[in-house]
């Protein structure tokens, strides 16, 4: 039996609802949303431009290759689960470099300057940085990229049905969200049963509200954990029963060093830096980068 798309059903119901608006007046509309409150982004701080972030686009819905890039807009930064990029950190950065290379060097070359001409994103960022595209690409590769807390974000269930194999499609726009009425909470319809498991059902009028999250200082001794993980990396040691190829201790060390830098600023931004960090130039570099990003965020919020 041919299955009608969930969105088509919702649109049909919406039309019926408009026709009987007097009967449905005052009825509450519900949407399904997901809140991402503990995601991570990967960031660095450019001395001229300011913060830059990793960006990623899944183009599978249009049968095109995924695209990778750099953005100066935190709202466009790709959100990871903590540490989920670690196993592919180098490959992700390599993809960014490859896409940037293709983006820049597909344009015509200026014979006098030896640089490409064009208005692509990386070209415009290079102009903001006061460098050539080639110099800026090298800076991207050499920069210290750190894990940083992502701002809270909300996604709305836009479609899912048998034709999609019940793969949910999510949108950042509430205008794209599927609508339900109160019966969604008791319905035996397969789509509505699944909707109740995919996210939080909320009234549409408050769907875009994000609760205020107060991030407490961590009880974890991040400098010590960074030191331990980096020592494991340097000495090529592994924990009991742990396959050394399944754990990237260097990236774990960098994650803890970044958290140490953020907590240092949040706790007052003064006093000596832990010797667990200072003793290793790589950890100190990551610590300083994360602290600089936090200071930038604090100063920006103070000016708003």
Coordinates of C-alpha atoms in Angstrom, one line a residue:
X1 CA 0.0 0.0 0.0
X2 CA 1.4 3.4 -0.9
X3 CA 2.2 5.5 2.1
X4 CA 1.5 9.2 2.2
X5 CA 4.3 11.4 3.4
X6 CA 3.9 12.8 6.9
X7 CA 4.3 16.3 5.7
X8 CA 1.6 15.8 3.1
X9 CA -0.7 14.5 5.8
X10 CA 0.1 17.5 8.1
X11 CA -0.5 19.9 5.2
X12 CA -3.9 18.3 4.4
X13 CA -4.8 18.5 8.1
X14 CA -3.8 22.1 8.1
X15 CA -6.1 22.8 5.1
X16 CA -9.0 21.1 6.9
X17 CA -8.2 23.0 10.0
X18 CA -8.4 26.3 8.1
X19 CA -11.7 25.4 6.6
X20 CA -13.1 24.7 10.1
X21 CA -11.3 27.5 11.9
X22 CA -14.3 28.3 14.0
X23 CA -14.4 24.8 15.4
X24 CA -10.6 24.6 16.0
X25 CA -10.2 28.1 17.3
X26 CA -8.0 28.1 20.4
X27 CA -6.7 24.6 19.8
X28 CA -3.0 24.3 20.8
X29 CA -0.5 23.3 18.1
X30 CA 2.5 21.1 19.0
X31 CA 5.9 20.6 17.3
X32 CA 8.7 18.2 18.0
X33 CA 12.1 19.6 18.8
X34 CA 15.5 18.6 20.0
X35 CA 17.7 20.8 22.2
X36 CA 21.5 20.5 21.9
X37 CA 22.9 21.9 25.1
X38 CA 26.2 20.1 25.5
X39 CA 27.6 20.0 22.0
X40 CA 31.2 21.0 21.0
X41 CA 32.6 23.1 18.1
X42 CA 36.2 23.3 16.9
X43 CA 37.6 26.8 16.9
X44 CA 40.7 28.9 16.8
X45 CA 41.4 32.7 17.1
X46 CA 42.8 34.6 14.3
X47 CA 44.7 37.7 15.4
X48 CA 42.9 40.0 12.9
X49 CA 39.6 38.3 12.0
X50 CA 38.7 36.9 15.5
X51 CA 37.3 33.4 16.1
X52 CA 37.0 30.9 13.3
X53 CA 35.1 27.6 13.3
X54 CA 34.9 24.4 11.4
X55 CA 31.9 24.2 9.1
X56 CA 30.4 21.1 7.5
X57 CA 27.5 20.5 5.1
X58 CA 25.8 17.1 4.5
X59 CA 24.9 17.2 0.8
X60 CA 23.7 13.6 0.6
X61 CA 20.1 14.8 0.0
X62 CA 21.1 16.2 -3.3
X63 CA 23.5 13.4 -4.2
X64 CA 26.6 15.6 -4.0
X65 CA 29.8 15.3 -2.0
X66 CA 29.8 16.7 1.6
X67 CA 31.5 20.0 1.9
X68 CA 33.9 21.3 4.6
X69 CA 35.0 24.9 5.3
X70 CA 35.9 27.6 7.8
X71 CA 33.4 30.2 9.0
X72 CA 33.6 33.2 11.2
X73 CA 30.0 32.8 12.3
X74 CA 29.5 30.7 15.4
X75 CA 25.9 30.0 14.4
X76 CA 27.1 28.2 11.3
X77 CA 29.8 26.1 13.1
X78 CA 29.3 22.4 13.0
X79 CA 28.3 20.9 16.3
X80 CA 30.0 17.7 17.4
X81 CA 29.5 15.4 20.4
X82 CA 32.4 15.9 22.7
X83 CA 35.4 14.1 21.2
X84 CA 33.5 12.6 18.3
X85 CA 35.8 14.3 15.8
X86 CA 39.0 13.0 17.4
X87 CA 39.4 9.9 15.3
X88 CA 39.0 12.0 12.2
X89 CA 40.6 15.2 13.3
X90 CA 43.4 15.2 10.7
X91 CA 41.1 13.9 8.0
X92 CA 38.5 16.6 8.7
X93 CA 41.1 19.3 8.5
X94 CA 42.4 17.7 5.4
X95 CA 39.0 17.9 3.9
X96 CA 38.7 21.5 4.8
X97 CA 42.1 22.2 3.1
X98 CA 41.0 20.2 0.0
X99 CA 37.7 22.1 -0.4
X100 CA 39.4 25.4 0.2
X101 CA 42.1 24.5 -2.3
X102 CA 39.4 23.6 -4.9
X103 CA 37.4 26.7 -4.0
X104 CA 40.3 29.1 -4.5
X105 CA 42.2 27.6 -7.3
X106 CA 39.3 27.0 -9.7
X107 CA 39.4 30.7 -10.5
X108 CA 41.6 32.4 -13.0
X109 CA 45.1 33.4 -11.9
X110 CA 46.4 36.9 -11.8
X111 CA 49.7 36.6 -13.7
X112 CA 51.2 39.6 -12.0
X113 CA 50.5 38.6 -8.3
X114 CA 50.6 34.9 -8.9
X115 CA 47.4 34.6 -6.8
X116 CA 43.9 33.5 -7.8
X117 CA 41.2 36.0 -8.4
X118 CA 37.6 35.6 -7.1
X119 CA 35.1 36.2 -4.3
X120 CA 35.0 32.8 -2.6
X121 CA 34.7 32.6 1.1
X122 CA 38.3 31.6 1.8
X123 CA 39.4 34.4 -0.6
X124 CA 37.3 36.9 1.4
X125 CA 38.6 35.7 4.7
X126 CA 42.2 36.0 3.4
X127 CA 41.5 39.6 2.4
X128 CA 40.1 40.3 5.9
X129 CA 43.3 38.7 7.4
X130 CA 45.4 40.9 5.2
X131 CA 47.1 37.9 3.5
X132 CA 47.1 36.1 0.2
X133 CA 44.8 33.0 -0.2
X134 CA 47.9 30.8 -0.2
X135 CA 49.2 32.4 3.1
X136 CA 45.8 32.1 4.7
X137 CA 45.5 28.4 3.8
X138 CA 48.9 27.7 5.3
X139 CA 47.7 29.6 8.5
X140 CA 44.6 27.3 8.7
X141 CA 46.9 24.2 8.6
X142 CA 49.3 25.6 11.2
X143 CA 46.7 27.1 13.6
X144 CA 45.8 25.5 16.9
X145 CA 42.3 24.2 16.7
X146 CA 40.6 23.4 20.0
X147 CA 37.4 21.9 21.3
X148 CA 35.1 24.6 22.6
X149 CA 31.5 24.5 24.1
X150 CA 28.9 25.1 21.4
X151 CA 26.1 27.6 22.0
X152 CA 22.7 25.9 22.7
X153 CA 20.8 25.1 19.5
X154 CA 17.3 23.8 18.8
X155 CA 16.2 21.6 15.8
X156 CA 12.6 21.0 14.7
X157 CA 11.3 17.8 13.2
X158 CA 10.5 18.7 9.6
X159 CA 9.6 15.3 8.1
X160 CA 9.8 11.5 8.5
X161 CA 7.8 8.7 6.9
X162 CA 8.0 5.3 5.3
X163 CA 9.4 6.7 2.1
X164 CA 12.4 8.1 4.1
X165 CA 12.7 4.8 6.0
X166 CA 11.6 6.8 9.0
X167 CA 14.8 8.8 8.9
X168 CA 13.9 12.0 10.6
X169 CA 14.7 15.3 8.8
X170 CA 15.4 18.2 11.1
X171 CA 15.4 22.0 10.5
X172 CA 16.6 25.0 12.4
X173 CA 13.5 26.9 11.3
X174 CA 10.3 26.5 13.3
X175 CA 8.4 27.4 10.1
X176 CA 9.5 24.0 8.7
X177 CA 8.3 22.0 11.6
X178 CA 5.5 19.4 11.4
X179 CA 2.4 20.3 13.4
X180 CA 0.2 18.2 15.6
X181 CA -2.7 18.8 17.9
X182 CA -3.3 17.4 21.4
X183 CA -4.2 13.9 20.1
X184 CA -0.6 13.2 19.3
X185 CA 0.0 12.2 22.9
X186 CA -2.5 9.4 22.8
X187 CA -2.7 8.5 19.1
X188 CA -2.0 4.9 17.9
X189 CA -0.8 6.2 14.5
X190 CA 2.7 4.9 13.7
X191 CA 4.0 8.3 12.7
X192 CA 2.7 9.9 15.8
X193 CA 4.0 7.2 18.1
X194 CA 7.5 7.6 16.6
X195 CA 7.3 11.4 16.9
X196 CA 6.9 11.0 20.6
X197 CA 10.2 9.2 20.8
X198 CA 12.2 11.5 18.5
X199 CA 12.2 14.6 20.6
X200 CA 10.3 16.9 23.0
X201 CA 6.8 17.9 22.0
X202 CA 6.2 21.5 22.9
X203 CA 3.6 24.2 22.0
X204 CA 4.6 26.1 18.9
X205 CA 4.4 29.5 20.6
X206 CA 7.3 28.6 22.9
X207 CA 9.2 26.2 20.7
X208 CA 12.1 28.5 20.0
X209 CA 12.7 29.3 23.7
X210 CA 16.0 27.8 25.0
X211 CA 16.5 27.4 28.7
X212 CA 19.3 29.3 30.3
X213 CA 22.2 27.0 31.1
X214 CA 24.5 27.9 33.9
X215 CA 27.8 26.1 33.3
X216 CA 29.4 25.3 36.7
X217 CA 33.1 25.0 37.0
X218 CA 34.1 21.4 36.4
X219 CA 35.2 19.3 39.4
X220 CA 37.6 17.4 37.1
X221 CA 41.2 18.3 37.4
X222 CA 41.7 19.1 33.7
X223 CA 45.4 20.1 34.0
X224 CA 46.2 16.8 35.7
X225 CA 44.2 14.8 33.2
X226 CA 45.9 16.6 30.3
X227 CA 49.3 15.8 31.8
X228 CA 48.4 12.1 32.3
X229 CA 47.0 11.7 28.8
X230 CA 49.9 13.5 27.1
X231 CA 52.3 11.3 29.1
X232 CA 50.5 8.3 27.8
X233 CA 50.9 9.7 24.3
X234 CA 54.6 10.6 24.6
X235 CA 55.6 7.3 26.2
X236 CA 53.3 5.2 24.0
X237 CA 51.7 3.7 27.1
X238 CA 48.2 2.3 27.2
X239 CA 45.8 1.5 30.1
X240 CA 45.2 -2.1 31.1
X241 CA 43.1 -3.9 28.5
X242 CA 43.0 -0.8 26.2
X243 CA 44.0 -1.2 22.5
X244 CA 46.4 1.7 21.9
X245 CA 45.0 2.1 18.4
X246 CA 41.5 2.8 19.7
X247 CA 42.6 5.7 22.0
X248 CA 44.1 9.0 20.8
X249 CA 45.7 10.2 24.0
X250 CA 47.1 13.3 22.3
X251 CA 43.6 14.6 21.4
X252 CA 42.3 13.6 24.8
X253 CA 45.2 15.7 26.3
X254 CA 44.3 18.6 24.1
X255 CA 40.6 18.4 25.1
X256 CA 41.5 18.6 28.8
X257 CA 44.0 21.4 28.2
X258 CA 41.3 23.4 26.4
X259 CA 38.9 22.9 29.3
X260 CA 41.6 24.0 31.7
X261 CA 42.1 27.2 29.7
X262 CA 38.3 27.9 29.7
X263 CA 38.0 27.2 33.4
X264 CA 41.0 29.5 34.1
X265 CA 39.2 32.5 32.6
X266 CA 35.9 31.6 34.2
X267 CA 37.5 31.4 37.6
X268 CA 38.9 34.9 37.5
X269 CA 41.7 34.8 34.9
X270 CA 44.5 35.3 37.3
X271 CA 47.1 33.3 39.3
X272 CA 49.8 30.8 38.1
X273 CA 48.9 28.3 35.4
X274 CA 49.2 24.7 36.5
X275 CA 52.6 23.1 36.1
X276 CA 50.8 20.2 34.5
X277 CA 50.1 22.5 31.6
X278 CA 53.2 24.8 31.7
X279 CA 55.5 21.8 31.5
X280 CA 54.5 20.9 28.0
X281 CA 54.6 23.6 25.2
X282 CA 51.8 21.8 23.1
X283 CA 49.4 21.7 26.1
X284 CA 50.2 25.3 27.0
X285 CA 49.5 26.4 23.4
X286 CA 46.1 24.7 23.5
X287 CA 45.4 26.1 27.0
X288 CA 46.2 29.7 25.8
X289 CA 44.1 29.3 22.7
X290 CA 41.0 28.2 24.6
X291 CA 41.6 30.9 27.2
X292 CA 41.8 33.5 24.4
X293 CA 38.5 32.3 22.9
X294 CA 36.8 32.5 26.3
X295 CA 38.2 36.0 26.9
X296 CA 36.9 37.1 23.4
X297 CA 33.4 35.6 24.3
X298 CA 33.3 37.4 27.7
X299 CA 34.4 40.7 26.2
X300 CA 31.9 40.5 23.4
X301 CA 29.0 39.7 25.8
X302 CA 30.1 42.6 28.1
X303 CA 29.8 45.0 25.1
X304 CA 26.3 43.8 24.1

